[in-house]
Coordinates of C-alpha atoms in Angstrom, one line a residue:
M1 CA 58.5 -110.3 -88.3
A2 CA 61.6 -111.3 -90.2
F3 CA 62.1 -114.9 -91.2
T4 CA 65.3 -116.4 -92.4
P5 CA 64.9 -119.3 -94.9
S6 CA 67.5 -122.1 -95.0
S7 CA 69.0 -120.6 -98.2
P8 CA 68.6 -117.3 -100.0
L9 CA 65.3 -117.2 -101.7
T10 CA 65.1 -116.6 -105.5
V11 CA 62.1 -117.0 -107.8
D12 CA 63.0 -118.0 -111.3
G13 CA 66.4 -116.3 -110.9
V14 CA 64.9 -113.1 -109.3
P15 CA 66.4 -112.7 -105.8
V16 CA 63.9 -111.8 -103.1
A17 CA 65.1 -108.9 -100.9
D18 CA 63.3 -109.9 -97.7
V19 CA 61.2 -112.7 -96.2
V20 CA 58.6 -112.2 -93.5
A21 CA 56.5 -114.8 -91.7
P22 CA 53.3 -113.3 -90.2
E23 CA 51.6 -114.9 -87.3
S24 CA 48.0 -114.1 -88.0
A25 CA 45.7 -113.3 -90.9
E26 CA 45.5 -109.6 -89.7
H27 CA 49.3 -109.4 -89.6
A28 CA 49.6 -110.8 -93.1
A29 CA 47.1 -108.3 -94.4
A30 CA 48.9 -105.4 -92.8
L31 CA 52.2 -106.5 -94.4
L32 CA 50.5 -106.8 -97.8
R33 CA 49.0 -103.3 -97.4
E34 CA 52.4 -101.9 -96.5
A35 CA 54.0 -103.6 -99.5
A36 CA 51.2 -102.1 -101.7
D37 CA 51.9 -98.6 -100.3
R38 CA 55.6 -99.0 -101.1
G39 CA 55.0 -100.3 -104.6
H40 CA 56.6 -103.7 -103.8
G41 CA 56.0 -107.0 -105.4
V42 CA 55.1 -109.8 -103.0
V43 CA 55.7 -113.6 -103.5
P44 CA 53.6 -115.8 -101.2
T45 CA 55.4 -118.9 -100.2
G46 CA 55.1 -122.0 -98.0
R47 CA 57.9 -124.5 -98.1
G48 CA 59.0 -123.4 -101.6
T49 CA 58.2 -126.8 -103.2
Q50 CA 56.1 -125.2 -106.0
L51 CA 57.9 -122.0 -106.7
A52 CA 59.0 -123.2 -110.1
L53 CA 55.5 -122.8 -111.4
G54 CA 54.7 -119.6 -113.2
N55 CA 56.4 -116.9 -115.2
P56 CA 59.3 -115.0 -113.7
P57 CA 58.0 -112.3 -111.5
R58 CA 58.2 -108.6 -112.6
R59 CA 59.1 -107.7 -109.0
A60 CA 60.0 -109.8 -106.0
D61 CA 60.8 -107.3 -103.2
L62 CA 59.2 -109.4 -100.4
A63 CA 58.2 -113.0 -99.8
V64 CA 55.4 -113.6 -97.3
S65 CA 55.9 -117.0 -95.8
T66 CA 53.2 -119.1 -94.1
A67 CA 55.8 -120.8 -91.9
N68 CA 54.0 -119.5 -88.8
L69 CA 50.5 -120.2 -90.0
G70 CA 50.4 -124.0 -89.8
G71 CA 48.8 -126.5 -87.6
I72 CA 45.4 -128.1 -87.2
L73 CA 42.9 -125.4 -86.2
D74 CA 39.8 -127.6 -85.9
Y75 CA 39.0 -131.2 -86.6
E76 CA 35.7 -133.1 -86.2
P77 CA 36.3 -136.7 -87.2
T78 CA 32.7 -137.7 -86.8
D79 CA 31.6 -134.8 -89.1
L80 CA 34.4 -135.5 -91.6
V81 CA 35.5 -131.8 -91.6
L82 CA 38.9 -130.2 -91.0
S83 CA 40.3 -126.7 -90.6
V84 CA 44.0 -126.2 -91.1
G85 CA 46.5 -123.4 -91.3
A86 CA 47.9 -122.7 -94.8
G87 CA 51.5 -123.4 -93.7
A88 CA 50.7 -126.9 -92.6
R89 CA 52.6 -129.6 -94.4
L90 CA 50.3 -132.0 -96.2
G91 CA 52.2 -135.1 -94.9
D92 CA 51.6 -133.9 -91.3
V93 CA 47.9 -133.3 -92.0
Q94 CA 47.5 -136.7 -93.4
A95 CA 49.2 -138.3 -90.4
V96 CA 46.7 -136.7 -88.1
L97 CA 43.8 -137.7 -90.3
G98 CA 45.2 -141.2 -90.5
E99 CA 44.8 -141.7 -86.8
H100 CA 41.0 -141.7 -87.5
G101 CA 41.2 -143.7 -90.7
Q102 CA 40.6 -140.6 -92.8
W103 CA 42.6 -138.5 -95.3
L104 CA 42.6 -135.8 -98.0
P105 CA 42.5 -138.0 -101.1
I106 CA 45.1 -136.1 -103.2
D107 CA 48.5 -137.2 -104.5
P108 CA 50.3 -134.2 -106.2
P109 CA 54.0 -134.6 -107.0
G110 CA 56.0 -133.9 -103.8
G111 CA 52.7 -133.3 -102.1
D112 CA 53.7 -134.5 -98.6
D113 CA 56.3 -131.7 -98.4
A114 CA 54.0 -129.1 -99.9
T115 CA 51.9 -126.8 -97.7
I116 CA 48.1 -126.6 -97.8
G117 CA 48.2 -123.0 -99.0
G118 CA 50.6 -123.9 -101.8
L119 CA 48.5 -126.8 -102.9
I120 CA 45.4 -124.6 -103.1
A121 CA 47.3 -121.9 -105.0
T122 CA 48.9 -124.2 -107.6
A123 CA 46.0 -126.7 -108.0
L124 CA 48.4 -129.5 -108.9
T125 CA 47.0 -133.0 -108.9
G126 CA 48.1 -136.5 -109.4
P127 CA 46.7 -139.8 -110.8
R128 CA 44.1 -140.0 -107.9
R129 CA 42.2 -137.2 -109.6
L130 CA 40.5 -140.0 -111.5
A131 CA 38.5 -141.0 -108.5
S132 CA 38.7 -138.1 -106.1
G133 CA 39.0 -135.0 -108.1
S134 CA 41.3 -132.2 -106.9
L135 CA 41.7 -130.2 -103.6
R136 CA 39.1 -127.9 -105.1
D137 CA 36.4 -130.5 -104.7
L138 CA 37.2 -130.9 -101.0
L139 CA 37.5 -127.2 -100.1
I140 CA 34.5 -125.8 -98.1
G141 CA 35.9 -122.7 -96.4
I142 CA 38.9 -120.3 -96.6
T143 CA 40.5 -117.3 -95.0
V144 CA 42.6 -115.0 -97.1
A145 CA 44.7 -111.9 -96.5
H146 CA 44.5 -109.3 -99.3
A147 CA 46.8 -106.6 -100.5
T148 CA 44.1 -104.0 -99.6
G149 CA 44.8 -104.7 -96.0
T150 CA 41.6 -106.7 -95.5
V151 CA 40.9 -110.3 -94.4
S152 CA 38.1 -112.2 -96.1
K153 CA 36.4 -115.4 -95.0
A154 CA 34.1 -117.6 -97.1
G155 CA 32.4 -120.9 -96.5
G156 CA 32.6 -122.6 -93.1
M157 CA 32.9 -126.0 -91.4
V158 CA 29.9 -127.6 -93.1
V159 CA 30.0 -129.6 -96.3
K160 CA 26.8 -128.1 -97.7
N161 CA 27.1 -124.3 -97.9
V162 CA 24.8 -122.3 -100.1
S163 CA 25.7 -118.7 -99.2
G164 CA 26.0 -117.5 -102.7
F165 CA 29.1 -117.6 -104.9
D166 CA 31.5 -120.4 -104.2
M167 CA 34.3 -118.1 -103.1
P168 CA 36.6 -120.7 -101.6
R169 CA 37.1 -122.3 -104.9
L170 CA 38.0 -119.0 -106.6
Y171 CA 41.4 -119.1 -105.0
H172 CA 42.1 -122.7 -106.1
G173 CA 44.7 -122.4 -108.9
S174 CA 45.1 -118.6 -108.7
L175 CA 48.8 -118.9 -107.9
G176 CA 48.5 -116.5 -105.0
T177 CA 47.6 -113.6 -107.3
L178 CA 44.3 -112.7 -105.5
G179 CA 45.4 -113.0 -101.9
V180 CA 47.5 -115.0 -99.4
V181 CA 45.6 -118.1 -98.1
V182 CA 45.9 -118.1 -94.3
S183 CA 43.7 -121.2 -93.5
A184 CA 41.3 -123.5 -95.2
N185 CA 38.5 -125.9 -94.3
F186 CA 38.0 -129.2 -96.0
K187 CA 35.7 -132.2 -96.1
V188 CA 37.8 -135.3 -95.5
L189 CA 37.1 -138.9 -96.5
P190 CA 37.5 -142.3 -95.0
R191 CA 40.6 -144.1 -96.3
S192 CA 40.4 -147.6 -97.7
R193 CA 42.3 -150.1 -95.5
A194 CA 43.3 -152.2 -98.4
E195 CA 44.5 -151.6 -102.0
R196 CA 46.2 -153.3 -104.8
T197 CA 48.2 -152.0 -107.8
V198 CA 48.6 -154.1 -110.9
V199 CA 51.7 -153.0 -112.9
S200 CA 51.9 -154.5 -116.3
R201 CA 55.1 -154.1 -118.4
H202 CA 55.0 -153.9 -122.2
P203 CA 57.6 -153.8 -124.9
D204 CA 56.4 -150.4 -126.2
L205 CA 54.2 -147.5 -125.4
H206 CA 51.5 -148.8 -127.7
G207 CA 50.9 -151.9 -125.6
A208 CA 50.7 -150.0 -122.4
L209 CA 48.3 -147.4 -123.8
A210 CA 46.1 -150.3 -125.2
A211 CA 46.0 -151.9 -121.7
A212 CA 45.0 -148.5 -120.2
E213 CA 42.3 -148.1 -122.8
R214 CA 40.8 -151.5 -121.9
M215 CA 40.8 -150.5 -118.3
R216 CA 39.2 -147.2 -119.0
E217 CA 36.3 -148.9 -120.8
S218 CA 35.9 -151.6 -118.1
R219 CA 33.7 -151.5 -115.0
V220 CA 36.7 -151.8 -112.6
P221 CA 36.5 -148.8 -110.2
A222 CA 40.2 -147.8 -110.5
T223 CA 41.4 -145.0 -108.3
G224 CA 44.5 -144.6 -110.4
L225 CA 45.3 -145.4 -114.0
E226 CA 48.6 -144.4 -115.4
V227 CA 50.9 -145.2 -118.3
A228 CA 54.6 -144.4 -117.9
T229 CA 57.8 -144.8 -119.8
D230 CA 61.4 -143.9 -118.9
G231 CA 63.3 -145.2 -121.9
T232 CA 63.4 -148.8 -120.7
G233 CA 60.0 -150.0 -122.0
A234 CA 56.5 -148.9 -121.0
R235 CA 54.1 -149.9 -118.2
A236 CA 50.5 -149.5 -117.3
A237 CA 49.6 -149.2 -113.6
V238 CA 46.1 -149.6 -112.1
R239 CA 45.3 -148.8 -108.5
I240 CA 42.3 -150.4 -106.8
E241 CA 41.0 -149.6 -103.3
A242 CA 38.2 -151.6 -101.7
R243 CA 37.4 -153.9 -98.9
D244 CA 39.5 -157.0 -98.5
S245 CA 36.5 -159.2 -99.5
T246 CA 35.9 -157.4 -102.8
L247 CA 39.5 -156.9 -103.9
P248 CA 40.2 -160.4 -105.4
P249 CA 37.7 -160.4 -108.3
L250 CA 38.6 -156.8 -109.2
V251 CA 42.3 -157.6 -109.2
T252 CA 41.7 -160.8 -111.3
E253 CA 39.7 -158.8 -113.9
T254 CA 42.4 -156.1 -114.0
E255 CA 45.2 -158.6 -114.5
R256 CA 43.2 -160.1 -117.4
L257 CA 42.6 -156.8 -119.1
C258 CA 46.1 -155.5 -118.7
G259 CA 48.1 -158.4 -120.0
G260 CA 51.9 -158.0 -120.3
D261 CA 54.5 -159.0 -117.7
Q262 CA 52.6 -158.4 -114.4
E263 CA 53.3 -157.6 -110.8
T264 CA 50.6 -157.1 -108.2
L265 CA 51.5 -155.0 -105.2
A266 CA 49.7 -155.2 -101.8
T267 CA 48.7 -152.2 -99.7
E268 CA 51.9 -150.8 -98.4
A269 CA 54.0 -151.7 -101.5
S270 CA 51.2 -150.1 -103.6
R271 CA 51.3 -146.8 -101.7
A272 CA 55.1 -146.7 -101.8
W273 CA 55.1 -147.4 -105.6
W274 CA 52.8 -144.5 -106.4
A275 CA 54.8 -142.1 -104.2
A276 CA 58.0 -143.1 -106.0
E277 CA 56.4 -142.7 -109.4
A278 CA 55.6 -139.1 -108.6
E279 CA 59.1 -138.1 -107.5
P280 CA 60.5 -137.4 -111.0
F281 CA 57.9 -134.7 -111.4
R282 CA 58.5 -132.9 -108.2
L283 CA 58.8 -129.3 -109.3
S284 CA 61.5 -128.4 -106.7
G285 CA 63.7 -131.2 -108.0
A286 CA 63.5 -130.3 -111.7
G287 CA 67.0 -128.7 -111.8
D288 CA 67.9 -127.9 -115.4
D289 CA 65.1 -130.1 -116.8
V290 CA 61.7 -129.0 -118.1
I291 CA 58.5 -130.4 -116.7
V292 CA 55.5 -129.9 -119.0
R293 CA 51.9 -130.9 -118.7
C294 CA 49.7 -131.6 -121.8
T295 CA 45.9 -132.1 -121.7
A296 CA 43.3 -133.5 -124.0
R297 CA 39.8 -134.9 -123.7
P298 CA 40.1 -138.4 -122.1
R299 CA 38.9 -140.1 -125.2
D300 CA 41.7 -138.4 -127.1
A301 CA 44.4 -138.9 -124.5
A302 CA 46.1 -142.0 -126.0
E303 CA 46.4 -140.3 -129.4
M304 CA 47.7 -137.2 -127.8
V305 CA 50.5 -139.1 -126.0
R306 CA 51.6 -140.6 -129.3
S307 CA 51.4 -137.2 -131.1
V308 CA 53.3 -135.5 -128.3
L309 CA 56.3 -137.9 -128.7
S310 CA 56.1 -137.6 -132.5
A311 CA 56.1 -133.8 -132.2
L312 CA 59.2 -133.8 -130.0
G313 CA 61.1 -136.2 -132.2
P314 CA 62.6 -133.5 -134.5
L315 CA 63.7 -131.3 -131.7
E316 CA 66.8 -131.3 -129.6
V317 CA 65.2 -132.7 -126.5
E318 CA 65.4 -135.9 -124.5
V319 CA 62.2 -137.4 -123.0
R320 CA 63.5 -138.6 -119.7
R321 CA 60.2 -139.5 -118.3
L322 CA 56.6 -139.6 -119.4
A323 CA 53.6 -140.3 -117.2
A324 CA 50.1 -140.2 -118.7
S325 CA 46.7 -140.5 -117.0
P326 CA 44.5 -141.4 -120.0
A327 CA 41.3 -141.6 -118.1
V328 CA 41.9 -138.0 -116.9
G329 CA 43.3 -136.7 -120.2
E330 CA 46.7 -135.6 -118.9
A331 CA 50.3 -136.4 -119.8
T332 CA 53.3 -135.0 -117.9
L333 CA 56.8 -135.1 -119.3
R334 CA 60.2 -134.5 -117.9
L335 CA 62.6 -133.3 -120.7
A336 CA 66.2 -132.5 -121.0
L337 CA 66.5 -129.4 -123.2
A338 CA 69.6 -129.0 -125.3
G339 CA 71.2 -125.7 -124.5
G340 CA 68.4 -124.7 -122.1
S341 CA 67.7 -121.6 -124.2
S342 CA 64.4 -119.7 -124.4
A343 CA 64.3 -120.4 -128.1
A344 CA 64.5 -124.1 -127.5
L345 CA 61.8 -124.0 -124.9
A346 CA 59.6 -121.9 -127.2
A347 CA 60.0 -124.5 -129.9
V348 CA 59.0 -127.3 -127.5
Q349 CA 55.9 -125.3 -126.4
A350 CA 54.9 -124.5 -130.0
A351 CA 55.3 -128.2 -131.1
L352 CA 53.2 -129.4 -128.2
L353 CA 50.5 -126.8 -128.6
G354 CA 50.0 -128.2 -132.1
V355 CA 48.9 -131.6 -130.7
A356 CA 47.5 -131.0 -127.2
R357 CA 44.5 -129.0 -126.1
H358 CA 46.4 -127.2 -123.4
V359 CA 50.1 -127.0 -122.6
T360 CA 51.6 -125.7 -119.3
I361 CA 55.4 -125.5 -118.6
L362 CA 55.4 -126.5 -114.9
A363 CA 59.1 -126.0 -114.4
A364 CA 62.0 -124.9 -116.5
P365 CA 65.3 -123.0 -116.1
A366 CA 64.7 -119.4 -115.4
A367 CA 66.6 -118.2 -118.5
A368 CA 64.6 -120.5 -120.7
K369 CA 61.3 -119.0 -119.4
A370 CA 62.3 -115.4 -120.1
D371 CA 60.6 -114.9 -123.5
I372 CA 57.6 -117.1 -123.3
D373 CA 54.4 -117.3 -121.3
V374 CA 54.6 -120.7 -119.6
W375 CA 50.8 -120.9 -119.5
G376 CA 50.5 -120.8 -123.3
P377 CA 48.0 -118.7 -125.3
L378 CA 45.5 -116.6 -123.4
P379 CA 42.8 -118.9 -122.0
E380 CA 39.1 -118.3 -122.5
G381 CA 37.8 -116.1 -119.8
H382 CA 41.1 -114.2 -119.4
A383 CA 39.3 -110.9 -119.4
V384 CA 37.3 -112.2 -116.3
M385 CA 40.6 -113.2 -114.7
A386 CA 42.1 -109.8 -115.3
S387 CA 39.0 -108.1 -113.8
L388 CA 39.2 -110.3 -110.7
K389 CA 42.9 -109.4 -110.3
A390 CA 42.1 -105.7 -110.6
Q391 CA 39.4 -106.0 -107.9
F392 CA 41.3 -108.2 -105.4
D393 CA 44.8 -106.7 -106.0
P394 CA 44.4 -103.3 -107.6
D395 CA 48.0 -102.4 -107.1
N396 CA 49.3 -105.6 -108.7
V397 CA 51.3 -106.5 -105.6
L398 CA 50.9 -110.3 -105.5
N399 CA 53.0 -112.4 -107.8
P400 CA 53.1 -109.7 -110.5
G401 CA 53.5 -111.2 -113.9
R402 CA 53.5 -114.8 -112.8
F403 CA 50.0 -115.9 -113.9
A404 CA 48.5 -116.6 -117.3
G405 CA 48.8 -113.6 -119.6
R406 CA 51.4 -112.3 -117.2
L407 CA 48.8 -111.1 -114.8

């Protein structure tokens, strides 16, 4: 069936000719097969919050939307398992789980507005990855429509599943290049009723990184540890979730280790603070800015952050925001790129690749992405990725050119 989005759909400047919203896995598979027969390129999409991720598509004849594939399909609170349609909005899923004191413990930028399918496809994470991992660690079953016209299912509604290869996780982070996720099953976790966030402000980045390093080496079970700067000084933030009775000593120890000018936020204020911190890195809100993620081993993360800023110094670029998760080994930056040219973005990518283990351009103006691979140099195992692509999508229908190595 035809589906009309709220505005004309483009992907990195490439207009999409038509948008369809199938109402079942079989319908989606049939549409994909028809697209393959016609030689069309298909862009899977949910609410469009993560479409900035990836290289510009070689072809974008059709968008397959999961708008009609949402909702809770099955939920067993006592068994801590959930089945949900790929088009379901994360915020709506969390609201249902919250009625039973449960949740999916993930906090990607703009995640409440993102769809479950989109979050699986992009594998984006936030500071909570420190304690809870990613959506991949919660995924126990999946249903996928393929460009061959088939529907595959893997896993189920049990947390322990030993039926061979871990197929559900294969699709996590594949950017929709292997199939269109139709539904997914997850294990869910109880949500702590109480939390605190200690925010310590420091005159410079060095002080904030030192505070984070002291926390990383401590025995305080932080669920979030982040260092951030926006040009007005630097701050370290530590999130702690526990029972009311055990919070006070943990907060006291955190305040002692962090130093600086401190503020301690109670549960609701804490949750609001972390949500606000993620907003500048929402991919759909990048506009003409560049959002880039750099990674290193956790023990090298603080030095990587310093080196990243030093490497960017000689370039015509403004660091508008930096958020680093040293205990995870990640730093995400929002940059204003002078001129917005492909050459300027290539210079930024090259400079960062000299000091970070991996560099991914998460969002950038379409014109700037034209002559680079936003994923950086070919990753190890790229030949295996190409083999899987050829097997699952032999006609190169799904997001052609958008993944690493322009798969």
